[in-house]
Coordinates of C-alpha atoms in Angstrom, one line a residue:
X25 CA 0.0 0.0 0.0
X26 CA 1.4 3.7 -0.7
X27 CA 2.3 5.7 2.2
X28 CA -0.9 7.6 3.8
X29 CA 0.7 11.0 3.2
X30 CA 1.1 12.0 -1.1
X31 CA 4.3 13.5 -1.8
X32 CA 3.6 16.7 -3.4
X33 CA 5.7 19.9 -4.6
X34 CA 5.0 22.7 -2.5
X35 CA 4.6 24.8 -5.4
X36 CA 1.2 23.2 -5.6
X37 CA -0.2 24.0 -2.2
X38 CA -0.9 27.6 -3.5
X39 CA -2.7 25.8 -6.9
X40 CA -4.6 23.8 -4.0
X41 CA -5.6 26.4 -2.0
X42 CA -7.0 29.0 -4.7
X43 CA -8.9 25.8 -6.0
X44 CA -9.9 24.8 -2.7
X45 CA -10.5 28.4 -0.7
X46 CA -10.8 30.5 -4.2
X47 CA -11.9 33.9 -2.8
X48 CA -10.8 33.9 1.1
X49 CA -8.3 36.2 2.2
X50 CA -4.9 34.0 2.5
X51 CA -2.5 36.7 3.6
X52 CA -3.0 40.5 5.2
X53 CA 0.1 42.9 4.9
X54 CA -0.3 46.3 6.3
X55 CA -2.9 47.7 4.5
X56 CA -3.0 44.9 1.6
X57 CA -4.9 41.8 1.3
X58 CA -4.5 38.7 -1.2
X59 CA -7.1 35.9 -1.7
X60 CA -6.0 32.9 -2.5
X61 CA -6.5 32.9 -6.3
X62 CA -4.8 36.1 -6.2
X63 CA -1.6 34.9 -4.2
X64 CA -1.9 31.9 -6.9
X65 CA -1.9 34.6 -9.5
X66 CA 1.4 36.6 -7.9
X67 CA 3.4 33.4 -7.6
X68 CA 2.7 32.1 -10.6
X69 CA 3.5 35.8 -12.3
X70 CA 7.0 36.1 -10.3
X71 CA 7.6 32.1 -11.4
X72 CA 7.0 32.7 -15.1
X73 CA 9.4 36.1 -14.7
X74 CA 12.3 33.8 -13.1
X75 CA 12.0 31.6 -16.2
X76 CA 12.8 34.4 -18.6
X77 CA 15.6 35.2 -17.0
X78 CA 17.1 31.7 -17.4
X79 CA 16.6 29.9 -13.9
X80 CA 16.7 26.7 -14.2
X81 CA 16.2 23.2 -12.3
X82 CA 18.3 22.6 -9.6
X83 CA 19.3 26.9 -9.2
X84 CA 20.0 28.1 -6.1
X85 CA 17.8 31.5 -5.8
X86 CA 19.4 33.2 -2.5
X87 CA 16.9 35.3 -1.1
X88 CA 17.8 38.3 1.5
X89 CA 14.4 40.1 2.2
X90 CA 12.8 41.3 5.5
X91 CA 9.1 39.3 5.8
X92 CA 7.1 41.2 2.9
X93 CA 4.9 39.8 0.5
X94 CA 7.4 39.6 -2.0
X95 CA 9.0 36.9 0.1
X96 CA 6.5 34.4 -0.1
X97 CA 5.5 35.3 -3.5
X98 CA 9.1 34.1 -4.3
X99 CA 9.2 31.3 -2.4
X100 CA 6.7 29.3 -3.6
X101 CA 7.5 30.3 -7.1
X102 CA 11.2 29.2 -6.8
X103 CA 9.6 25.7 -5.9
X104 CA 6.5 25.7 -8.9
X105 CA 9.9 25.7 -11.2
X106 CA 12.1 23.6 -9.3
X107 CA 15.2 26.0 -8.4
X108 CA 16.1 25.9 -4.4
X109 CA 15.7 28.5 -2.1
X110 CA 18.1 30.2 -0.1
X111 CA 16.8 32.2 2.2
X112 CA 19.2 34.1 4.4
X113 CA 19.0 36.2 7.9
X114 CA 18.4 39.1 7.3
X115 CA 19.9 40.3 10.9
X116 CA 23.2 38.9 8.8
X117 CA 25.8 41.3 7.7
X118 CA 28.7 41.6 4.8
X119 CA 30.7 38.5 6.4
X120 CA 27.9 35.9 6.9
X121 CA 25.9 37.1 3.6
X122 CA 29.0 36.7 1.5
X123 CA 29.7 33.4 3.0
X124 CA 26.2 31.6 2.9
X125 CA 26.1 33.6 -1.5
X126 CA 29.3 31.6 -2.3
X127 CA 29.0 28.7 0.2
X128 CA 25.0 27.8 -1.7
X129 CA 26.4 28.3 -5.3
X130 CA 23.6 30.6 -5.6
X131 CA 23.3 31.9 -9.2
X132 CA 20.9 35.0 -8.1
X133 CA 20.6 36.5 -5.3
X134 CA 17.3 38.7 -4.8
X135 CA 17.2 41.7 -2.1
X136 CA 15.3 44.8 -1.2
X137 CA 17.3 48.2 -1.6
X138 CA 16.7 49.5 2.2
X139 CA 14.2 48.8 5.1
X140 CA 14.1 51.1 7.5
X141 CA 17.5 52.0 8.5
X142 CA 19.0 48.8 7.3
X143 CA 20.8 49.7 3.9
X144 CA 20.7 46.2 2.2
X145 CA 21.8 47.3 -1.6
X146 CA 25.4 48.9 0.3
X147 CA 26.0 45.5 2.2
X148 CA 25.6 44.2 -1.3
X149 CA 27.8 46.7 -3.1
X150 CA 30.6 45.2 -0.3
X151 CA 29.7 41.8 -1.2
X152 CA 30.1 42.3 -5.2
X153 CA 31.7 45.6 -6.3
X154 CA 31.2 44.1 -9.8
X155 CA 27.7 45.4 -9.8
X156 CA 29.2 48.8 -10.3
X157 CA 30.7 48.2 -13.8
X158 CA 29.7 44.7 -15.1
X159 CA 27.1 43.4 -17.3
X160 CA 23.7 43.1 -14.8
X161 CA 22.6 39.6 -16.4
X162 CA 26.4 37.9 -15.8
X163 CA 28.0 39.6 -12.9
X164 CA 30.2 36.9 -12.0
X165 CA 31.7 38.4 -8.6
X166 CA 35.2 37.3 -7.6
X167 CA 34.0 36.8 -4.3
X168 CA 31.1 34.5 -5.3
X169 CA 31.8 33.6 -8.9
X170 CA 28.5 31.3 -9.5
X171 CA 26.6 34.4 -9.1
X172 CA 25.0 36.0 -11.9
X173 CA 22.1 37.9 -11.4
X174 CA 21.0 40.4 -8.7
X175 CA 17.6 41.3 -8.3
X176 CA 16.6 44.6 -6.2
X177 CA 12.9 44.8 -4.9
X178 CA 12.7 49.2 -4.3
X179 CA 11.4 52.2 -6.5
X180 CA 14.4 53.4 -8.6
X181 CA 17.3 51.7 -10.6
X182 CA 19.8 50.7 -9.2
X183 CA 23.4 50.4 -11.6
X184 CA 24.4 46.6 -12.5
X185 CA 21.2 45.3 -10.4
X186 CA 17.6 44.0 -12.0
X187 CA 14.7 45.8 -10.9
X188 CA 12.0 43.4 -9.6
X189 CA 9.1 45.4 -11.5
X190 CA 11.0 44.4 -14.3
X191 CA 11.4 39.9 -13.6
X192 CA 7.6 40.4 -13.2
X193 CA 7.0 42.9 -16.5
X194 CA 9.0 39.9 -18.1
X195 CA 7.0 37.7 -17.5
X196 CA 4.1 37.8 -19.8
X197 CA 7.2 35.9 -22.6
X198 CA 7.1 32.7 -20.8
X199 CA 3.4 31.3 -21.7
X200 CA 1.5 30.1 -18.6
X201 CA 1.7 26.0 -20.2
X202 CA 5.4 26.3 -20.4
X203 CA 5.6 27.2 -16.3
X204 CA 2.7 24.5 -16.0
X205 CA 5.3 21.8 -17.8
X206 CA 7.9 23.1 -15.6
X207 CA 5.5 22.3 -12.6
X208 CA 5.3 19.0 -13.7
X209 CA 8.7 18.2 -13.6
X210 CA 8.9 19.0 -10.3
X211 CA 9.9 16.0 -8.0
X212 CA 9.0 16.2 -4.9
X213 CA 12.1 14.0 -3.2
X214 CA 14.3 16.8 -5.1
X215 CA 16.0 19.6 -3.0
X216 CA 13.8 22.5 -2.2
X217 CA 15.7 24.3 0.4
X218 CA 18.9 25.0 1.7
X219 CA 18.6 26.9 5.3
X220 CA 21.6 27.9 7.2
X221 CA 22.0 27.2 10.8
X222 CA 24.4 28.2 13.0
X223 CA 26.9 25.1 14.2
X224 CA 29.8 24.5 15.8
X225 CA 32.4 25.1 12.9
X226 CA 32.5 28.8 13.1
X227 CA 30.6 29.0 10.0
X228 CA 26.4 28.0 9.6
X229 CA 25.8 25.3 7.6
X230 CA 23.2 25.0 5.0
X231 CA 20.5 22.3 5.8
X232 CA 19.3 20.5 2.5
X233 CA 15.6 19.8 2.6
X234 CA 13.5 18.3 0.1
X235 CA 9.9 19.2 -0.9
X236 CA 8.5 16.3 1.7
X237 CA 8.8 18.8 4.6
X238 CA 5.1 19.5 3.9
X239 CA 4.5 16.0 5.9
X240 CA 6.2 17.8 9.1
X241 CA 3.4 20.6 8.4
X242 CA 0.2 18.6 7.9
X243 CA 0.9 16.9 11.1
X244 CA 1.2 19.8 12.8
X245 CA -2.0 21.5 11.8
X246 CA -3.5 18.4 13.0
X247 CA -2.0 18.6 16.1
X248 CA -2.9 22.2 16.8
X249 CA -6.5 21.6 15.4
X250 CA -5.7 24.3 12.3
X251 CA -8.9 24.9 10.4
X252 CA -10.0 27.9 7.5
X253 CA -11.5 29.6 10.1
X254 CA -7.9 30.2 12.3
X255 CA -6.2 33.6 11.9
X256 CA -2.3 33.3 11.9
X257 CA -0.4 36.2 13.0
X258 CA 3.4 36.0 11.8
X259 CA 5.5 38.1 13.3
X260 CA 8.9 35.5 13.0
X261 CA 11.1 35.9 10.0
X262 CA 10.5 34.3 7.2
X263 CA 14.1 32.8 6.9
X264 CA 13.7 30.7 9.7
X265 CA 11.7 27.1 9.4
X266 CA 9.6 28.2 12.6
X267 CA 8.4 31.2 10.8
X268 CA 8.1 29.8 7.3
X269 CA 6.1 26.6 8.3
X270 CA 3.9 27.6 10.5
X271 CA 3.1 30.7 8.2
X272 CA 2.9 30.6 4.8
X273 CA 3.2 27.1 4.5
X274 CA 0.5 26.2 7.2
X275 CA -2.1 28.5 5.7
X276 CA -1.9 27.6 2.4
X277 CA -2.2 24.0 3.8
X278 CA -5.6 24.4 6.3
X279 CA -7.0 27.5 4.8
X280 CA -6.2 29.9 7.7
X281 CA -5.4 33.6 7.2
X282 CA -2.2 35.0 7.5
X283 CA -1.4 37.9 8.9
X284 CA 2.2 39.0 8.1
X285 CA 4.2 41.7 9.8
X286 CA 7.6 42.9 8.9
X287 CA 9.0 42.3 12.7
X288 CA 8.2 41.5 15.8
X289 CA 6.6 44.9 17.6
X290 CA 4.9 44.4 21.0
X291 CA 2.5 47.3 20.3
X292 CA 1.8 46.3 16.8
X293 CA 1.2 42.9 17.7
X294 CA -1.2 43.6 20.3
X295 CA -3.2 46.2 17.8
X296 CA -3.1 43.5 15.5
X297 CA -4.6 40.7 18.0
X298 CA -7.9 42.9 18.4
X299 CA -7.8 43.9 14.9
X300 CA -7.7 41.1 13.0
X301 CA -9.1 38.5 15.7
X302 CA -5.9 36.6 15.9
X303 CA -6.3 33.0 16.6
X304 CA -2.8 31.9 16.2
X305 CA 0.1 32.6 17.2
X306 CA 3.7 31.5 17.9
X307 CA 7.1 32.3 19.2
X308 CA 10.1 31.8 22.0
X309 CA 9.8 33.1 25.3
X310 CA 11.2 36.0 24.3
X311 CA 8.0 37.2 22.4
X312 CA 5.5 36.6 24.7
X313 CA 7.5 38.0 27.0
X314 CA 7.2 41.2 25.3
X315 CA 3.8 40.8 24.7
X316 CA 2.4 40.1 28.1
X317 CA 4.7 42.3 30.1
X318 CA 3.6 45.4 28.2
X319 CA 1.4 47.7 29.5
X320 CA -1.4 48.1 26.7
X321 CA -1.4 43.9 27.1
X322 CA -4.4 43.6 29.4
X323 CA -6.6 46.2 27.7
X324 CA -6.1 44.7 24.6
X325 CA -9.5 42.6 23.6
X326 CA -7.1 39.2 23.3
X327 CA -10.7 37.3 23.3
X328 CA -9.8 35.7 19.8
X329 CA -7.1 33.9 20.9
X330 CA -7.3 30.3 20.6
X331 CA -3.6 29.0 20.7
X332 CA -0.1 28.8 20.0
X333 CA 3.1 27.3 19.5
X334 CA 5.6 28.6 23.0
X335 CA 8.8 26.1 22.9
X336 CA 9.2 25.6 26.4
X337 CA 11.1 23.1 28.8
X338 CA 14.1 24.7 30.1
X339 CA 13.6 25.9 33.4
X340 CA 14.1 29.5 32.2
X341 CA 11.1 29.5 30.3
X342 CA 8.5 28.2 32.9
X343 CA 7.7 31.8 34.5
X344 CA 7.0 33.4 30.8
X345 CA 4.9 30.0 29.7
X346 CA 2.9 30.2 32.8
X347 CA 2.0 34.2 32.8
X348 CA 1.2 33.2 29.0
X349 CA -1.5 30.9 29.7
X350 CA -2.9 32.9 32.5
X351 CA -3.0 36.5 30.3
X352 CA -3.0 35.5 26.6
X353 CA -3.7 31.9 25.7
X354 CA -3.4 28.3 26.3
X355 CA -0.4 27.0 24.2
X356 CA 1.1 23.9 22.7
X357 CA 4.5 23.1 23.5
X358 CA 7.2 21.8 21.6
X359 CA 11.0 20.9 20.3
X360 CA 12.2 21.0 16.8
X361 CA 15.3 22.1 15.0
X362 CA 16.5 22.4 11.4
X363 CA 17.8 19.2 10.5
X364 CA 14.4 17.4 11.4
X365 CA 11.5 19.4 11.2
X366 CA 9.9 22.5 13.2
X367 CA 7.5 20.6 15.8
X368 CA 9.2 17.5 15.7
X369 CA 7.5 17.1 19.2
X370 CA 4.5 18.6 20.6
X371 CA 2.1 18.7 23.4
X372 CA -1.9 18.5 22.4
X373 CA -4.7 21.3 22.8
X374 CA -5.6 19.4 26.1
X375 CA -2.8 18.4 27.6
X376 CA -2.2 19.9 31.4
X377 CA -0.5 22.7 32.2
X378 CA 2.7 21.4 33.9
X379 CA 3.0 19.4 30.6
X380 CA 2.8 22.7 28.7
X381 CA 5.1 25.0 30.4
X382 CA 7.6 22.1 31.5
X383 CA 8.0 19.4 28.8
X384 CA 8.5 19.8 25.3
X385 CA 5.6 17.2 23.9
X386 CA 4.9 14.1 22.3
X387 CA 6.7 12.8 19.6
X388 CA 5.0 13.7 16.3
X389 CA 4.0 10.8 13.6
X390 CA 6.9 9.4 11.9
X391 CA 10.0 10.6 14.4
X392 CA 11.3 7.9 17.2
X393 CA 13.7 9.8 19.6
X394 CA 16.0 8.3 22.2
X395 CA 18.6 9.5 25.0
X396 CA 22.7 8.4 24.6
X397 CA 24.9 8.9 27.3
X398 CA 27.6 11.3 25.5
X399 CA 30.6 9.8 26.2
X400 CA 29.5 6.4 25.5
X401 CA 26.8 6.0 23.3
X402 CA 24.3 3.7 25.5
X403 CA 21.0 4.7 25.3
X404 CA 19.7 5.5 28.9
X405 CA 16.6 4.8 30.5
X406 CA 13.4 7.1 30.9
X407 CA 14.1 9.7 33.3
X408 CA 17.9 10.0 32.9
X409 CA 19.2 13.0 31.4
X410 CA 21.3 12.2 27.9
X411 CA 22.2 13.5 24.1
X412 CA 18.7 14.2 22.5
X413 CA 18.7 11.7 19.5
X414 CA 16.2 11.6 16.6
X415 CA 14.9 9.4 13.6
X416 CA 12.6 10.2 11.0
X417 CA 11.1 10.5 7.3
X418 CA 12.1 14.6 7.8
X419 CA 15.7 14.2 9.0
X420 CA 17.8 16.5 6.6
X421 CA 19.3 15.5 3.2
X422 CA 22.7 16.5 4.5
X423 CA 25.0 19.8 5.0
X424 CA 25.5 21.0 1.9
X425 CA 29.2 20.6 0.5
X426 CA 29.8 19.4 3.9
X427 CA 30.1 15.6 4.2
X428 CA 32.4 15.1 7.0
X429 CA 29.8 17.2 9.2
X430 CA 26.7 15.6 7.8
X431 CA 28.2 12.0 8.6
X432 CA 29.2 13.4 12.2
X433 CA 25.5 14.4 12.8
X434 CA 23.5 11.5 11.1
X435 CA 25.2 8.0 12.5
X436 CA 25.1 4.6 10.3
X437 CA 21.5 3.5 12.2
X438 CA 20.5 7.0 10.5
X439 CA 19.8 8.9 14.1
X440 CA 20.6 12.4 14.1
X441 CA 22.0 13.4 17.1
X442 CA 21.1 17.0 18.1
X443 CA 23.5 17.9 20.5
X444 CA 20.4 19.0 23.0
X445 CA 20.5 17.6 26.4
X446 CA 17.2 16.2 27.1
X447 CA 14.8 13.9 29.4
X448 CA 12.1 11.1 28.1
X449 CA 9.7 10.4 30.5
X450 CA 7.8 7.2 30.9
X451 CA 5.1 8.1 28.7
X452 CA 7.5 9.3 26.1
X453 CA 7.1 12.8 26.6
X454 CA 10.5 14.9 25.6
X455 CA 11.7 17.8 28.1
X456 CA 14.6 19.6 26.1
X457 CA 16.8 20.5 29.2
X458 CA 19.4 22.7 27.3
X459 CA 22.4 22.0 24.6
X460 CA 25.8 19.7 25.0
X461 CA 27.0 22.1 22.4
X462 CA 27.9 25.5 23.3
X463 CA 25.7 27.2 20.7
X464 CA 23.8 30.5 22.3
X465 CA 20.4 31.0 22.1
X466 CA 19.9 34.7 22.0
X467 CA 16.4 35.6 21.4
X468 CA 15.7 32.2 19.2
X469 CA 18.5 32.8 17.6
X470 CA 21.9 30.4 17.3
X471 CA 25.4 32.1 18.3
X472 CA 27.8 30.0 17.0
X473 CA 30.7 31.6 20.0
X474 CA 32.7 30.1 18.0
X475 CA 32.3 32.7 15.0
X476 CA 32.4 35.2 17.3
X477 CA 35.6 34.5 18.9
X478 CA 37.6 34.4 15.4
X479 CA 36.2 37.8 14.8
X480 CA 37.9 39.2 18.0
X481 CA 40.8 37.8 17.5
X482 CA 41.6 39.5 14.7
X483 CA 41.6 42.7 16.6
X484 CA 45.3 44.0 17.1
X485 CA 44.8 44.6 20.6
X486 CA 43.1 41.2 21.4
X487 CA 45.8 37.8 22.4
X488 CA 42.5 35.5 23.4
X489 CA 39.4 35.8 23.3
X490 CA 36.5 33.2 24.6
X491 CA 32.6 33.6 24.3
X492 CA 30.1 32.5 26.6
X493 CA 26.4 32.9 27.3
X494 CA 25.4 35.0 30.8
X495 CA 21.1 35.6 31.4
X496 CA 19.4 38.4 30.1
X497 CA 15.9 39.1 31.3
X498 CA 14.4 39.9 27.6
X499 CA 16.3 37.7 25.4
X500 CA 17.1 34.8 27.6
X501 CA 20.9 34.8 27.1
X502 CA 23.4 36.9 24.8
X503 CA 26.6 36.6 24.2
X504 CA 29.7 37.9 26.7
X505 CA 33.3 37.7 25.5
X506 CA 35.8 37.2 27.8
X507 CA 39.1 38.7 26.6
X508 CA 42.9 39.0 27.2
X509 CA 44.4 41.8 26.0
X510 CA 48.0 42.3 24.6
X511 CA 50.4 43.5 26.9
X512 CA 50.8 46.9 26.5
X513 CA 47.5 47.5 23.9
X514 CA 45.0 50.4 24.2
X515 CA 41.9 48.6 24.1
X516 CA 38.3 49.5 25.9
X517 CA 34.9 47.2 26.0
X518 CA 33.3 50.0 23.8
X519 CA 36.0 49.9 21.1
X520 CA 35.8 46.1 20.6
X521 CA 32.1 46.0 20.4
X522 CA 32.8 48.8 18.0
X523 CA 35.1 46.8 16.2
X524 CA 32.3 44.2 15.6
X525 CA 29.3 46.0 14.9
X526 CA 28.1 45.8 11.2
X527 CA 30.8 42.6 10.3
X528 CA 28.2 39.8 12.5
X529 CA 24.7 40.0 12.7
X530 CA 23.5 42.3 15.6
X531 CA 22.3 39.4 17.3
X532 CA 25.8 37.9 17.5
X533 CA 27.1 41.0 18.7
X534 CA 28.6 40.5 22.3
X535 CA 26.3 43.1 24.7
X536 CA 29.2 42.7 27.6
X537 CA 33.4 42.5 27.5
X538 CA 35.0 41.8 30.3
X539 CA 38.7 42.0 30.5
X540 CA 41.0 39.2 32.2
X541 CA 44.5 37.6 32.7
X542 CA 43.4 34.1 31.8
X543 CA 41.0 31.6 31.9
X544 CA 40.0 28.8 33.9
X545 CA 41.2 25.9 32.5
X546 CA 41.5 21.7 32.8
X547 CA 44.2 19.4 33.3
X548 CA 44.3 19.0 29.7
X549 CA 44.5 22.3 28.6
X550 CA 40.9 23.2 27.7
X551 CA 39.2 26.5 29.2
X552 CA 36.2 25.6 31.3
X553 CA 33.5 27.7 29.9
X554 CA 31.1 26.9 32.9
X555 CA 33.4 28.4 35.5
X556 CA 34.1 31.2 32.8
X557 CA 30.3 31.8 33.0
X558 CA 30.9 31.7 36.7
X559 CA 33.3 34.1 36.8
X560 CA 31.7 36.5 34.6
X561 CA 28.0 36.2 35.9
X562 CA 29.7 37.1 39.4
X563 CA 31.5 40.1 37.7
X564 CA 28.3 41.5 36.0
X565 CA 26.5 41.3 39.4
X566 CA 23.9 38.1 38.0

């Protein structure tokens, strides 16, 4: 018998949703709204205006865009012709964009000019002078030399770039049974996406997912109870799985509308709750922090609110899942990452509260997770903590261009093992304790200190340099760097953030520098990061 779930494209969820929903509003944006025929007809126009210009099967389409229409408009369309998309953080800055560009191969890369005070078309300038002087439809840049094409989305020319107004005027060449043949071609266990993700390398690596993530999707609508009648608001970026499944790619699935805002605003979001009647929402502990800690929160009509998705577990987070459920709504829990899907556990709509603001869920259909013991590989017991493994249909292709890292993550029994220190219970609940790895996790975000520590030790003044994570009330944790200074050097915490500011992304950025003689370290040599967080907690009075 064939598997219960079909594999399709995901270009054809938006040709299944205008057939299915036709007229209903799928997506609100400011003061704009699409139904789903008419996002059907956008996608299908921007699809037919990537074919003129050449894209092919298999193209990597890097896309650098804060949340906007435009965005989603683009991503389905990069699927309906089989290219892959490449989305990339925004909050990312000349160094990380021109490493994910070249690292991807991506052949065009499609920004916006400016939004608000983030100048996107100068970081891109820096990235490939070539646009200056050379030929817009074969730039070849030597710092990226599979690019070809850059695509601005803004209101005037811009030298050596494409003007989006003009992919879509271009459109009208490509017939609409040529991009329907195209469609057709698509294979859904193909590559769709390639999503970068911070790791322990100093560098993110780009996650390889094929089409079949839309399996990870339906069984999450089910398990929130997502139906036509919910009212998403989408406040996460785009670029990251959590905000791209259960936005765009959940409401085109169930029906539900979408309302899409540029970033996360407290004030807006709230307006927006009573506005719109929001059903649905999602986010870390750091949004609904900011949302029930402001003060227009409690005369806000939040009546409409039936759910959401609040990853909780860590102890950290049980004060900020409690006051959720008490002002806002009662949420679904849950763990996920990259590699293997969004919710790859969750909690259900009546599961109890301790469940909710202390574990992190139920395994989801199709993923089997088990507990190692580290150092040796045993699997342990219910209730003993361990290494967070998992197994299942969604697991990632591999790290792209990375095979050494993909065969350290994804062992010979095909378990993927996450690096998360975690807790099965008897009933086979997850609770995701914290991370064996020392990535950050600054407002949702990944810190690779890693990164961070190569970029300070290129300062003159700088001998060593470490970077560890100390608490911070709004974004859980950011990053502190712990330095040694030459002997002799004129250096000052303000200069070396200085120094870093607009070469990592903002979130990366360490908010505290603390100067020392050395570090604790072990027998063998290796600095002890969790007396270093010792040290410096005590020294920033936390």
């Amino acid at each position: 018998m064939p598997d219960w779930f079909e594999k399709t494209p995901i270009g054809s969820l938006v040709d299944t949703a205008a057939s299915r929903f036709k007229t209903k509003e799928a997506l609100c944006y400011e003061s704009n709204r699409w139904s789903f025929s008419e996002l059907k007809e956008e996608v299908d126009h921007v699809a037919r205006g990537l074919m003129q210009l050449g894209i092919l099967p298999g193209d990597k389409i890097a896309l650098w865009m804060p949340n906007r229409p435009e965005w989603i408009h683009t991503f389905f369309a990069v699927a309906k012709i089989g290219a892959i998309l490449v989305p990339i953080n925004t909050r990312f800055r000349t160094r990380d964009l021109e490493y994910v560009v070249r690292q991807s191969d991506a052949k065009m890369l499609i920004t916006v000019d400016r939004s608000g005070p983030v100048n996107y078309l100068e970081m891109v300038r820096e990235l490939c002078p070539e646009i200056e002087i050379g030929d817009p439809n074969e730039l070849k840049p030597e710092t990226c030399p599979e690019l070809r094409r850059i695509v601005v989305v803004g209101d005037t020319n811009h030298r050596g770039a494409i003007r989006w107004d003009d992919v879509l005027s271009s459109a009208w060449a490509i017939p609409s049974r040529e991009l329907e043949h195209r469609q057709q071609m698509v294979d859904p266990d193909n590559p769709a996406l390639i999503l970068y993700t911070s790791g322990t390398t100093g560098f993110p690596k780009g996650v390889v997912h094929t089409h079949n993530i839309l399996r990870n999707v339906s069984d999450q609508s089910n398990r929130m109870g997502m139906t036509l009648r919910d009212v998403i608001l989408m406040y996460l970026p785009l670029f990251h799985v959590f905000g791209l499944y259960e936005g765009p790619l959940m409401s085109t699935m169930t029906g539900a509308r979408m309302v899409l805002t540029t970033l996360f605003d407290p004030v807006e979001a709230l307006q927006l709750i009573e506005a719109e009647k929001i059903t649905v929402m999602h986010g870390f502990d750091t949004h609904f922090h900011g949302l029930i800690s402001h003060p227009n929160c409690l005369s806000t009509d939040r009546s409409s609110l039936r759910t959401g998705l609040l990853a909780a577990g860590m102890a950290s987070s049980e004060p900020v899942a409690r006051r959720t459920q008490e002002i806002l709504c009662t949420t679904v829990t849950g763990w996920g990452m990259t590699e293997v899907g969004v919710g790859a556990s969750m909690s259900f709509l009546d599961s109890d509260e301790g469940d909710r603001c202390l574990g992190s869920g139920y395994p989801l259909p199709g993923y089997e997770f088990k507990v190692e013991d580290p150092e040796s590989g045993a699997d342990l017991p219910p209730g003993e903590m361990g290494e967070l493994c998992v197994r299942t249909y969604a697991i990632m292709q591999e790290y792209y261009k990375k095979p050494v890292e993909t065969s350290q993550a994804i062992d010979h029994h095909g378990w993927f093992h996450t690096g998360d220190v975690a807790v099965i219970r008897d009933d086979g609940s997850i609770r995701f304790m914290g991370r064996y790895k020392e990535l950050l996790k600054v407002g949702g975000e990944n810190v690779d200190p890693v990164e961070v520590e190569v970029l300070l030790m290129s300062h003159p003044a700088v001998a060593e340099a470490q970077v560890i994570g100390v608490p911070d009330e709004r974004l859980s944790e950011v990053a502190c760097a712990c330095v040694v200074a030459i002997e002799g050097q004129d250096i000052s915490a303000a200069s070396l953030m200085d120094y870093c500011r607009g070469k990592l992304a903002s979130f990366k950025l360490p908010r505290h520098v603390i100067f020392m003689e050395g570090y604790p370290m072990t027998p063998s040599g290796k600095v002890q990061k969790f007396k270093l967080r010792e040290l410096a907690e005590g020294n920033l009075g936390l």
